mmCIF file of C-alpha atoms in Angstrom:
data_model
loop_
_atom_site.group_PDB
_atom_site.id
_atom_site.type_symbol
_atom_site.label_atom_id
_atom_site.label_comp_id
_atom_site.label_asym_id
_atom_site.label_seq_id
_atom_site.Cartn_x
_atom_site.Cartn_y
_atom_site.Cartn_z
ATOM 1 C CA MET A 1 -0.137 -15.955 4.058
ATOM 2 C CA PRO A 2 -3.765 -17.218 5.022
ATOM 3 C CA ARG A 3 -4.865 -16.908 1.734
ATOM 4 C CA LYS A 4 -8.681 -18.461 2.677
ATOM 5 C CA PHE A 5 -8.213 -15.533 5.654
ATOM 6 C CA LEU A 6 -7.501 -12.971 2.592
ATOM 7 C CA ARG A 7 -10.759 -14.121 -0.713
ATOM 8 C CA ARG A 8 -12.595 -14.237 2.514
ATOM 9 C CA TYR A 9 -11.886 -10.262 1.850
ATOM 10 C CA LEU A 10 -10.884 -8.719 -0.899
ATOM 11 C CA PRO A 11 -13.253 -7.678 -3.280
ATOM 12 C CA LYS A 12 -14.050 -10.367 -6.231
ATOM 13 C CA SER A 13 -13.035 -9.317 -9.062
ATOM 14 C CA SER A 14 -16.476 -8.262 -10.484
ATOM 15 C CA GLU A 15 -17.025 -6.542 -8.117
ATOM 16 C CA VAL A 16 -13.630 -4.158 -9.013
ATOM 17 C CA ARG A 17 -14.700 -4.716 -12.476
ATOM 18 C CA GLN A 18 -17.865 -1.631 -11.770
ATOM 19 C CA HIS A 19 -16.001 0.514 -9.265
ATOM 20 C CA ARG A 20 -17.727 3.687 -11.113
ATOM 21 C CA GLN A 21 -13.957 4.878 -10.265
ATOM 22 C CA LEU A 22 -11.967 1.376 -11.760
ATOM 23 C CA ARG A 23 -14.147 1.198 -14.640
ATOM 24 C CA LEU A 24 -11.422 2.609 -17.789
ATOM 25 C CA PHE A 25 -9.571 -0.401 -17.108
ATOM 26 C CA GLY A 26 -12.653 -2.909 -18.847
ATOM 27 C CA ALA A 27 -11.054 -5.565 -20.146
ATOM 28 C CA LEU A 28 -7.002 -5.505 -18.310
ATOM 29 C CA LEU A 29 -8.938 -6.182 -15.312
ATOM 30 C CA GLY A 30 -10.294 -9.312 -16.393
ATOM 31 C CA ASN A 31 -6.728 -11.488 -16.435
ATOM 32 C CA PRO A 32 -6.338 -13.442 -13.991
ATOM 33 C CA ARG A 33 -2.716 -13.482 -12.923
ATOM 34 C CA LEU A 34 -4.148 -9.710 -11.273
ATOM 35 C CA TRP A 35 -6.740 -11.434 -8.621
ATOM 36 C CA HIS A 36 -4.688 -14.368 -8.125
ATOM 37 C CA LEU A 37 -3.317 -15.101 -4.608
ATOM 38 C CA ASN A 38 0.944 -15.449 -4.219
ATOM 39 C CA ARG A 39 3.356 -14.175 -2.571
ATOM 40 C CA HIS A 40 4.706 -12.825 -5.811
ATOM 41 C CA GLY A 41 1.310 -11.225 -5.998
ATOM 42 C CA VAL A 42 0.477 -10.295 -2.156
ATOM 43 C CA ALA A 43 3.309 -8.435 -1.466
ATOM 44 C CA GLY A 44 3.375 -6.484 -5.335
ATOM 45 C CA GLY A 45 0.465 -4.933 -4.534
ATOM 46 C CA LEU A 46 0.723 -4.218 -1.003
ATOM 47 C CA GLY A 47 3.868 -3.027 -1.969
ATOM 48 C CA VAL A 48 2.425 -0.440 -4.446
ATOM 49 C CA GLY A 49 -0.536 0.290 -2.455
ATOM 50 C CA VAL A 50 1.265 1.673 0.577
ATOM 51 C CA PHE A 51 3.313 3.694 -1.984
ATOM 52 C CA TRP A 52 -0.120 5.630 -3.306
ATOM 53 C CA THR A 53 -0.976 5.299 0.097
ATOM 54 C CA PHE A 54 1.518 8.017 1.000
ATOM 55 C CA ILE A 55 1.855 9.983 -2.240
ATOM 56 C CA PRO A 56 -0.301 12.825 -1.169
ATOM 57 C CA MET A 57 -3.150 13.546 -4.201
ATOM 58 C CA PRO A 58 -7.071 12.645 -3.961
ATOM 59 C CA PHE A 59 -8.851 9.268 -5.482
ATOM 60 C CA GLN A 60 -5.204 7.212 -4.794
ATOM 61 C CA MET A 61 -7.396 4.106 -6.134
ATOM 62 C CA ILE A 62 -6.623 4.800 -9.431
ATOM 63 C CA PRO A 63 -3.522 5.332 -9.717
ATOM 64 C CA SER A 64 -3.174 2.502 -7.790
ATOM 65 C CA ALA A 65 -4.590 0.558 -10.038
ATOM 66 C CA ALA A 66 -2.939 1.149 -12.919
ATOM 67 C CA THR A 67 0.175 0.627 -11.971
ATOM 68 C CA ALA A 68 -0.427 -3.262 -10.020
ATOM 69 C CA ILE A 69 -1.472 -3.764 -13.885
ATOM 70 C CA LEU A 70 1.535 -2.812 -14.828
ATOM 71 C CA LEU A 71 3.617 -3.986 -12.981
ATOM 72 C CA ARG A 72 0.434 -7.439 -13.258
ATOM 73 C CA VAL A 73 0.251 -7.441 -9.280
ATOM 74 C CA ASN A 74 -2.768 -8.884 -7.173
ATOM 75 C CA VAL A 75 -5.436 -5.515 -7.241
ATOM 76 C CA PRO A 76 -7.079 -6.602 -4.937
ATOM 77 C CA ILE A 77 -4.260 -6.483 -2.127
ATOM 78 C CA ALA A 78 -2.880 -2.606 -4.258
ATOM 79 C CA LEU A 79 -6.669 -1.204 -3.251
ATOM 80 C CA ALA A 80 -6.683 -2.296 0.129
ATOM 81 C CA GLY A 81 -3.191 -0.292 0.542
ATOM 82 C CA VAL A 82 -4.623 2.388 -0.061
ATOM 83 C CA TRP A 83 -7.017 2.898 2.248
ATOM 84 C CA ILE A 84 -4.559 3.408 5.192
ATOM 85 C CA SER A 85 -4.734 6.821 3.981
ATOM 86 C CA ASN A 86 -7.866 7.762 5.055
ATOM 87 C CA PRO A 87 -9.608 11.281 5.950
ATOM 88 C CA ILE A 88 -8.933 10.683 10.164
ATOM 89 C CA THR A 89 -4.939 9.317 8.921
ATOM 90 C CA MET A 90 -4.367 11.478 6.600
ATOM 91 C CA ALA A 91 -3.547 14.948 8.309
ATOM 92 C CA PRO A 92 -0.982 12.802 10.686
ATOM 93 C CA MET A 93 0.976 11.220 7.516
ATOM 94 C CA MET A 94 1.022 14.836 5.525
ATOM 95 C CA TYR A 95 2.235 16.645 9.366
ATOM 96 C CA GLY A 96 5.337 13.743 9.278
ATOM 97 C CA GLN A 97 5.319 14.266 5.887
ATOM 98 C CA TYR A 98 6.101 16.740 5.506
ATOM 99 C CA ARG A 99 8.536 16.927 8.525
ATOM 100 C CA LEU A 100 10.378 14.213 7.408
ATOM 101 C CA GLY A 101 10.690 16.620 3.831
ATOM 102 C CA LEU A 102 12.264 19.844 6.464
ATOM 103 C CA TRP A 103 14.735 17.742 7.728
ATOM 104 C CA LEU A 104 16.139 16.145 4.582
ATOM 105 C CA MET A 105 16.278 19.819 3.486
ATOM 106 C CA GLY A 106 18.086 20.534 5.989
ATOM 107 C CA SER A 107 16.168 23.186 6.810
ATOM 108 C CA ASP A 108 13.945 24.291 9.809
ATOM 109 C CA MET A 109 9.775 25.451 10.082
ATOM 110 C CA ARG A 110 9.113 28.055 8.539
ATOM 111 C CA GLN A 111 8.761 31.477 9.632
ATOM 112 C CA ARG A 112 4.725 30.667 10.340
ATOM 113 C CA ARG A 113 2.740 34.542 10.082
ATOM 114 C CA GLY A 114 -1.612 34.026 11.578
ATOM 115 C CA PHE A 115 -3.882 32.164 9.748
ATOM 116 C CA GLU A 116 -6.238 34.266 7.720
ATOM 117 C CA PRO A 117 -9.288 32.851 5.524
ATOM 118 C CA THR A 118 -8.746 34.209 2.564
ATOM 119 C CA ILE A 119 -6.559 32.851 -0.971
ATOM 120 C CA ASP A 120 -3.497 34.705 -0.756
ATOM 121 C CA TRP A 121 -3.316 33.240 2.319
ATOM 122 C CA PHE A 122 -3.152 29.395 1.874
ATOM 123 C CA TRP A 123 -1.492 29.626 -2.086
ATOM 124 C CA GLN A 124 0.981 32.021 -0.060
ATOM 125 C CA GLU A 125 2.030 29.076 2.523
ATOM 126 C CA MET A 126 1.199 26.260 -0.498
ATOM 127 C CA ALA A 127 4.470 28.234 -1.730
ATOM 128 C CA ASN A 128 5.840 27.549 1.396
ATOM 129 C CA ILE A 129 5.016 23.591 2.328
ATOM 130 C CA TRP A 130 4.635 21.888 -0.824
ATOM 131 C CA GLN A 131 8.197 21.386 -1.661
ATOM 132 C CA PRO A 132 8.856 19.744 2.187
ATOM 133 C CA LEU A 133 5.640 18.116 1.971
ATOM 134 C CA MET A 134 6.157 16.792 -2.005
ATOM 135 C CA LEU A 135 10.460 15.515 -0.416
ATOM 136 C CA GLY A 136 9.449 13.525 2.497
ATOM 137 C CA SER A 137 5.975 11.806 1.088
ATOM 138 C CA LEU A 138 8.450 10.588 -1.577
ATOM 139 C CA THR A 139 10.112 9.457 0.942
ATOM 140 C CA CYS A 140 7.471 7.489 2.508
ATOM 141 C CA ALA A 141 6.463 6.522 -1.059
ATOM 142 C CA VAL A 142 8.980 4.723 -1.436
ATOM 143 C CA LEU A 143 10.409 3.279 1.687
ATOM 144 C CA LEU A 144 7.709 2.037 3.170
ATOM 145 C CA GLY A 145 5.969 -0.067 -0.388
ATOM 146 C CA MET A 146 9.470 -1.416 -0.309
ATOM 147 C CA ALA A 147 9.498 -2.193 3.577
ATOM 148 C CA SER A 148 6.315 -3.307 3.329
ATOM 149 C CA TYR A 149 7.161 -6.060 0.091
ATOM 150 C CA GLY A 150 10.195 -6.891 2.159
ATOM 151 C CA MET A 151 7.833 -7.653 5.045
ATOM 152 C CA VAL A 152 5.134 -9.627 3.284
ATOM 153 C CA HIS A 153 7.967 -11.880 1.202
ATOM 154 C CA LEU A 154 9.192 -12.604 5.424
ATOM 155 C CA ILE A 155 6.004 -13.244 6.724
ATOM 156 C CA TRP A 156 4.718 -15.269 4.154
ATOM 157 C CA ARG A 157 8.049 -18.060 4.237
ATOM 158 C CA LEU A 158 8.142 -17.686 7.662
ATOM 159 C CA HIS A 159 4.408 -19.562 7.078
ATOM 160 C CA ILE A 160 4.996 -20.954 4.960
ATOM 161 C CA ARG A 161 8.308 -23.269 6.804
ATOM 162 C CA ALA A 162 5.732 -23.078 9.908
ATOM 163 C CA GLN A 163 3.092 -25.148 7.904
ATOM 164 C CA LEU A 164 6.095 -27.641 6.611
ATOM 165 C CA ARG A 165 7.159 -28.038 10.242
ATOM 166 C CA ARG A 166 3.332 -29.004 10.860
ATOM 167 C CA ARG A 167 2.877 -30.973 8.324
ATOM 168 C CA ARG A 168 6.517 -32.868 9.089
ATOM 169 C CA LEU A 169 5.371 -33.562 13.074
ATOM 170 C CA ARG A 170 2.193 -34.654 11.942
ATOM 171 C CA ALA A 171 3.477 -37.555 9.443
ATOM 172 C CA ARG A 172 5.888 -38.656 12.776
ATOM 173 C CA ARG A 173 3.160 -39.322 14.272
ATOM 174 C CA LYS A 174 1.335 -41.472 11.978
ATOM 175 C CA ARG A 175 4.264 -43.336 11.651
ATOM 176 C CA PRO A 176 4.368 -46.931 13.458
ATOM 177 C CA GLU A 177 6.927 -47.158 15.389
ATOM 178 C CA SER A 178 9.288 -49.772 14.083
ATOM 179 C CA SER A 179 11.112 -52.362 15.757
#
């Protein structure tokens, strides 16, 4: 994986330590292993970030950072992974998770009442959708978190193989022909 590219775009450890939501981790963020760009750290960090991005909750950066610290994987990558979900992507993601949850439960779309701008209507609808939404969310979180972990490992290995191949080709070209 291109470490120089990642270093250019990832936040510095001092920036993350001073982030208002992440200050509670204080000295725990001082571990250099949490900032090292190696295959295990980057793959684990992205897996953690993608897992938390599919859990429908506010302030996903906090559990993402906590999980990255516990698993000793790259914290900036884990934080960047949660940015997949944002105000633009959240609604389609949650709808897809809800539909997946319905399918896994063997249910069809529940009968919908018309929209009513009342608190009672809101809580009634939440009572109908929370189970399929949670099931779909956890399924997406686990599967896509594992898939992103595996993809980083695969891409990293392919990148290393290509680097070695190019290095061998350059070495062959530099060697003078022996007679």
